[in-house]
Amino acid sequence: MKTLLAPLLLFSLNAQAQTEGQTSVLHQVPENAPRSRSLWYLSGSLGAMNTNYDLEGSEYEKRATALVGMELGKQIADGLTSSIGLSYFQAGAKSERTFTNPYTYSKSPYTVTYRDRYLGLPLSLKWDFISMADGGAALFLKGGLMPAYLLSSKSQIEGEKVINRKQDEKDQMKTVAFFGNVALGGRFNFSPRTFGELAGLFTRS
């Protein structure tokens, strides 16, 4: 079974909506009374990953892949946000190997490339551990779990003196994988209702 190791550089652009209100059943509410506050945000994300597989007895090289996604989040306490999203991402790795002809003992190098595609449902909590007084920027720590459905898994063999071929590997993989995510990043405001985030994320299945 392939285990995915993926450091990720992720940029997201977020639009937020804030609602405030006062409620009273029998009494008039003073103007300076505390207000209930609900902060929601919707974000789109784009990232680049350098993925690899941790397979016992095999040597693999990292392979650059991509991630795109959407996320809906809600502030549940000061500095703490929960979110649910939908992400499409690719994973893969390369392995340089050598074929030895059993008759001539000549050696021919070839490359095996793995390409997997997933659709994930990230569930996360984000904590702003350092925040500017005016709310214009913050540093955050984010973590969570992402179940992901395997859309496809393919391998490709390429070499000068070997038979080049592609093979479907989906039957050898789990249909649903679970990824643990940890991210460290920063947030900066473009306007009162729009902000961006840049984070480095590590994920593992």
mmCIF file of C-alpha atoms in Angstrom:
data_model
loop_
_atom_site.group_PDB
_atom_site.id
_atom_site.type_symbol
_atom_site.label_atom_id
_atom_site.label_comp_id
_atom_site.label_asym_id
_atom_site.label_seq_id
_atom_site.Cartn_x
_atom_site.Cartn_y
_atom_site.Cartn_z
ATOM 1 C CA MET A 1 0.000 0.000 0.000
ATOM 2 C CA LYS A 2 1.356 3.410 -0.968
ATOM 3 C CA THR A 3 1.641 6.046 1.751
ATOM 4 C CA LEU A 4 1.557 9.633 0.535
ATOM 5 C CA LEU A 5 3.944 12.229 1.928
ATOM 6 C CA ALA A 6 3.140 15.720 0.659
ATOM 7 C CA PRO A 7 4.484 19.103 1.750
ATOM 8 C CA LEU A 8 2.205 21.724 0.161
ATOM 9 C CA LEU A 9 2.458 25.449 -0.541
ATOM 10 C CA LEU A 10 -1.126 26.720 -0.530
ATOM 11 C CA PHE A 11 -2.605 30.121 -1.397
ATOM 12 C CA SER A 12 -6.265 30.876 -0.727
ATOM 13 C CA LEU A 13 -8.469 33.914 -1.345
ATOM 14 C CA ASN A 14 -11.360 34.346 1.070
ATOM 15 C CA ALA A 15 -14.562 36.394 1.091
ATOM 16 C CA GLN A 16 -16.262 36.785 4.456
ATOM 17 C CA ALA A 17 -19.731 37.784 5.636
ATOM 18 C CA GLN A 18 -20.504 39.041 9.100
ATOM 19 C CA THR A 19 -23.923 39.310 10.738
ATOM 20 C CA GLU A 20 -24.641 41.051 14.005
ATOM 21 C CA GLY A 21 -27.893 41.258 15.931
ATOM 22 C CA GLN A 22 -29.621 41.754 19.270
ATOM 23 C CA THR A 23 -32.519 39.741 20.651
ATOM 24 C CA SER A 24 -34.932 40.506 23.476
ATOM 25 C CA VAL A 25 -38.224 38.954 24.455
ATOM 26 C CA LEU A 26 -39.618 41.181 27.250
ATOM 27 C CA HIS A 27 -37.210 44.056 27.643
ATOM 28 C CA GLN A 28 -35.844 46.789 25.469
ATOM 29 C CA VAL A 29 -32.178 46.161 24.625
ATOM 30 C CA PRO A 30 -29.803 49.060 25.380
ATOM 31 C CA GLU A 31 -27.725 50.360 22.492
ATOM 32 C CA ASN A 32 -24.467 49.402 24.200
ATOM 33 C CA ALA A 33 -25.554 45.819 24.976
ATOM 34 C CA PRO A 34 -23.330 42.962 23.744
ATOM 35 C CA ARG A 35 -24.137 41.776 20.231
ATOM 36 C CA SER A 36 -24.159 38.244 18.925
ATOM 37 C CA ARG A 37 -21.608 37.769 16.151
ATOM 38 C CA SER A 38 -21.455 35.170 13.404
ATOM 39 C CA LEU A 39 -18.564 35.230 10.939
ATOM 40 C CA TRP A 40 -18.584 33.024 7.846
ATOM 41 C CA TYR A 41 -16.117 32.851 4.995
ATOM 42 C CA LEU A 42 -15.890 31.141 1.615
ATOM 43 C CA SER A 43 -12.462 30.523 0.126
ATOM 44 C CA GLY A 44 -10.923 29.192 -3.044
ATOM 45 C CA SER A 45 -7.516 27.510 -2.823
ATOM 46 C CA LEU A 46 -4.710 26.736 -5.234
ATOM 47 C CA GLY A 47 -1.608 24.825 -4.237
ATOM 48 C CA ALA A 48 1.486 23.019 -5.471
ATOM 49 C CA MET A 49 2.625 19.797 -3.807
ATOM 50 C CA ASN A 50 5.816 17.788 -3.919
ATOM 51 C CA THR A 51 4.516 14.269 -3.306
ATOM 52 C CA ASN A 52 6.270 11.026 -2.610
ATOM 53 C CA TYR A 53 5.378 7.482 -1.580
ATOM 54 C CA ASP A 54 6.730 5.676 1.435
ATOM 55 C CA LEU A 55 7.036 2.088 0.199
ATOM 56 C CA GLU A 56 9.193 -0.359 2.086
ATOM 57 C CA GLY A 57 12.059 -1.665 -0.040
ATOM 58 C CA SER A 58 11.508 0.829 -2.879
ATOM 59 C CA GLU A 59 13.206 4.115 -3.743
ATOM 60 C CA TYR A 60 10.976 6.873 -5.117
ATOM 61 C CA GLU A 61 11.640 10.421 -6.207
ATOM 62 C CA LYS A 62 9.332 13.318 -5.457
ATOM 63 C CA ARG A 63 6.923 14.509 -8.125
ATOM 64 C CA ALA A 64 5.322 17.964 -8.408
ATOM 65 C CA THR A 65 1.503 17.912 -8.409
ATOM 66 C CA ALA A 66 -1.367 20.354 -7.871
ATOM 67 C CA LEU A 67 -4.388 20.988 -5.629
ATOM 68 C CA VAL A 68 -7.508 23.120 -6.115
ATOM 69 C CA GLY A 69 -10.380 23.469 -3.672
ATOM 70 C CA MET A 70 -13.182 25.389 -2.009
ATOM 71 C CA GLU A 71 -13.794 25.796 1.706
ATOM 72 C CA LEU A 72 -16.657 27.073 3.866
ATOM 73 C CA GLY A 73 -15.656 28.182 7.348
ATOM 74 C CA LYS A 74 -17.241 29.659 10.469
ATOM 75 C CA GLN A 75 -15.688 31.431 13.413
ATOM 76 C CA ILE A 76 -16.715 29.486 16.531
ATOM 77 C CA ALA A 77 -14.692 31.495 19.071
ATOM 78 C CA ASP A 78 -12.183 34.327 19.151
ATOM 79 C CA GLY A 79 -9.232 33.155 17.047
ATOM 80 C CA LEU A 80 -10.774 29.724 16.367
ATOM 81 C CA THR A 81 -12.450 28.678 13.096
ATOM 82 C CA SER A 82 -13.932 25.404 11.885
ATOM 83 C CA SER A 83 -14.305 24.579 8.194
ATOM 84 C CA ILE A 84 -15.416 21.973 5.661
ATOM 85 C CA GLY A 85 -14.268 21.911 2.057
ATOM 86 C CA LEU A 86 -14.029 20.085 -1.234
ATOM 87 C CA SER A 87 -10.612 19.515 -2.832
ATOM 88 C CA TYR A 88 -9.328 17.940 -6.024
ATOM 89 C CA PHE A 89 -5.689 16.957 -5.905
ATOM 90 C CA GLN A 90 -3.144 14.778 -7.623
ATOM 91 C CA ALA A 91 -0.460 12.619 -6.075
ATOM 92 C CA GLY A 92 2.430 10.728 -7.561
ATOM 93 C CA ALA A 93 6.038 9.645 -7.508
ATOM 94 C CA LYS A 94 8.801 8.408 -9.803
ATOM 95 C CA SER A 95 11.083 5.427 -9.491
ATOM 96 C CA GLU A 96 14.290 4.913 -11.499
ATOM 97 C CA ARG A 97 14.906 1.215 -12.107
ATOM 98 C CA THR A 98 17.151 -1.071 -14.135
ATOM 99 C CA PHE A 99 16.167 -4.100 -16.212
ATOM 100 C CA THR A 100 18.799 -6.827 -16.629
ATOM 101 C CA ASN A 101 18.534 -9.009 -19.724
ATOM 102 C CA PRO A 102 18.689 -12.657 -18.527
ATOM 103 C CA TYR A 103 20.505 -13.742 -21.696
ATOM 104 C CA THR A 104 23.004 -10.979 -22.391
ATOM 105 C CA TYR A 105 23.139 -9.536 -18.846
ATOM 106 C CA SER A 106 22.963 -6.077 -20.366
ATOM 107 C CA LYS A 107 21.280 -3.429 -18.229
ATOM 108 C CA SER A 108 18.607 -1.021 -19.442
ATOM 109 C CA PRO A 109 17.400 1.866 -17.238
ATOM 110 C CA TYR A 110 13.701 2.733 -17.179
ATOM 111 C CA THR A 111 11.331 4.950 -15.183
ATOM 112 C CA VAL A 112 8.062 4.059 -13.453
ATOM 113 C CA THR A 113 5.738 7.023 -12.819
ATOM 114 C CA TYR A 114 2.645 6.828 -10.611
ATOM 115 C CA ARG A 115 -0.255 9.264 -11.004
ATOM 116 C CA ASP A 116 -3.227 9.265 -8.600
ATOM 117 C CA ARG A 117 -6.224 11.620 -8.571
ATOM 118 C CA TYR A 118 -8.371 12.225 -5.473
ATOM 119 C CA LEU A 119 -11.503 14.121 -4.458
ATOM 120 C CA GLY A 120 -11.235 15.069 -0.795
ATOM 121 C CA LEU A 121 -13.497 16.457 1.937
ATOM 122 C CA PRO A 122 -11.184 18.340 4.348
ATOM 123 C CA LEU A 123 -12.491 18.931 7.893
ATOM 124 C CA SER A 124 -10.330 21.417 9.780
ATOM 125 C CA LEU A 125 -9.846 23.608 12.826
ATOM 126 C CA LYS A 126 -7.756 26.793 12.549
ATOM 127 C CA TRP A 127 -6.253 28.684 15.475
ATOM 128 C CA ASP A 128 -4.883 32.232 15.156
ATOM 129 C CA PHE A 129 -2.082 32.100 17.736
ATOM 130 C CA ILE A 130 -0.704 35.549 16.833
ATOM 131 C CA SER A 131 -3.028 38.317 15.629
ATOM 132 C CA MET A 132 -2.551 42.056 15.079
ATOM 133 C CA ALA A 133 -4.749 44.318 17.191
ATOM 134 C CA ASP A 134 -6.535 45.736 14.140
ATOM 135 C CA GLY A 135 -7.145 42.250 12.687
ATOM 136 C CA GLY A 136 -5.196 43.096 9.553
ATOM 137 C CA ALA A 137 -2.918 40.050 9.725
ATOM 138 C CA ALA A 138 -2.414 36.893 11.745
ATOM 139 C CA LEU A 139 -0.336 33.736 12.037
ATOM 140 C CA PHE A 140 -2.304 30.517 12.298
ATOM 141 C CA LEU A 141 -1.993 26.805 12.907
ATOM 142 C CA LYS A 142 -4.450 24.545 11.098
ATOM 143 C CA GLY A 143 -5.083 20.827 11.369
ATOM 144 C CA GLY A 144 -7.664 18.226 10.542
ATOM 145 C CA LEU A 145 -8.719 15.078 8.750
ATOM 146 C CA MET A 146 -9.520 14.662 5.056
ATOM 147 C CA PRO A 147 -11.314 11.557 3.757
ATOM 148 C CA ALA A 148 -10.631 11.298 0.017
ATOM 149 C CA TYR A 149 -12.145 9.216 -2.777
ATOM 150 C CA LEU A 150 -9.710 7.765 -5.318
ATOM 151 C CA LEU A 151 -10.795 8.853 -8.801
ATOM 152 C CA SER A 152 -8.005 7.078 -10.688
ATOM 153 C CA SER A 153 -4.579 5.509 -10.218
ATOM 154 C CA LYS A 154 -2.242 4.820 -13.126
ATOM 155 C CA SER A 155 1.376 3.831 -13.643
ATOM 156 C CA GLN A 156 3.529 4.381 -16.710
ATOM 157 C CA ILE A 157 6.759 2.623 -17.688
ATOM 158 C CA GLU A 158 9.173 4.464 -19.970
ATOM 159 C CA GLY A 159 12.623 3.514 -21.255
ATOM 160 C CA GLU A 160 14.700 3.143 -24.411
ATOM 161 C CA LYS A 161 15.003 -0.659 -24.334
ATOM 162 C CA VAL A 162 11.840 -1.653 -22.490
ATOM 163 C CA ILE A 163 8.225 -1.916 -23.581
ATOM 164 C CA ASN A 164 6.593 1.416 -22.775
ATOM 165 C CA ARG A 165 3.158 0.889 -21.310
ATOM 166 C CA LYS A 166 0.481 2.345 -19.047
ATOM 167 C CA GLN A 167 -1.364 0.354 -16.426
ATOM 168 C CA ASP A 168 -4.453 0.920 -14.277
ATOM 169 C CA GLU A 169 -3.524 0.581 -10.601
ATOM 170 C CA LYS A 170 -6.883 1.462 -9.035
ATOM 171 C CA ASP A 171 -7.651 -2.142 -8.041
ATOM 172 C CA GLN A 172 -4.442 -2.162 -5.990
ATOM 173 C CA MET A 173 -5.415 0.954 -4.019
ATOM 174 C CA LYS A 174 -7.958 1.720 -1.317
ATOM 175 C CA THR A 175 -11.053 3.402 -2.754
ATOM 176 C CA VAL A 176 -11.240 5.770 0.242
ATOM 177 C CA ALA A 177 -8.102 7.062 1.954
ATOM 178 C CA PHE A 178 -7.799 9.228 5.059
ATOM 179 C CA PHE A 179 -5.251 12.035 5.193
ATOM 180 C CA GLY A 180 -4.068 13.896 8.259
ATOM 181 C CA ASN A 181 -3.238 17.557 7.569
ATOM 182 C CA VAL A 182 -1.170 20.083 9.540
ATOM 183 C CA ALA A 183 -0.520 23.613 8.238
ATOM 184 C CA LEU A 184 1.319 26.716 9.434
ATOM 185 C CA GLY A 185 0.642 29.992 7.667
ATOM 186 C CA GLY A 186 -0.251 33.650 7.656
ATOM 187 C CA ARG A 187 -3.334 35.691 6.831
ATOM 188 C CA PHE A 188 -3.432 39.226 5.451
ATOM 189 C CA ASN A 189 -6.416 41.447 4.702
ATOM 190 C CA PHE A 190 -7.011 43.074 1.308
ATOM 191 C CA SER A 191 -10.210 44.794 2.497
ATOM 192 C CA PRO A 192 -12.615 44.505 5.468
ATOM 193 C CA ARG A 193 -14.324 41.530 3.792
ATOM 194 C CA THR A 194 -11.569 39.958 1.697
ATOM 195 C CA PHE A 195 -8.369 38.325 2.895
ATOM 196 C CA GLY A 196 -5.724 35.957 1.622
ATOM 197 C CA GLU A 197 -3.768 33.139 3.237
ATOM 198 C CA LEU A 198 -0.405 31.582 2.457
ATOM 199 C CA ALA A 199 0.431 28.327 4.208
ATOM 200 C CA GLY A 200 2.840 25.443 4.203
ATOM 201 C CA LEU A 201 0.987 22.191 4.743
ATOM 202 C CA PHE A 202 2.125 18.634 5.412
ATOM 203 C CA THR A 203 -0.256 15.763 4.719
ATOM 204 C CA ARG A 204 0.082 12.033 5.202
ATOM 205 C CA SER A 205 -2.202 9.068 4.598
#
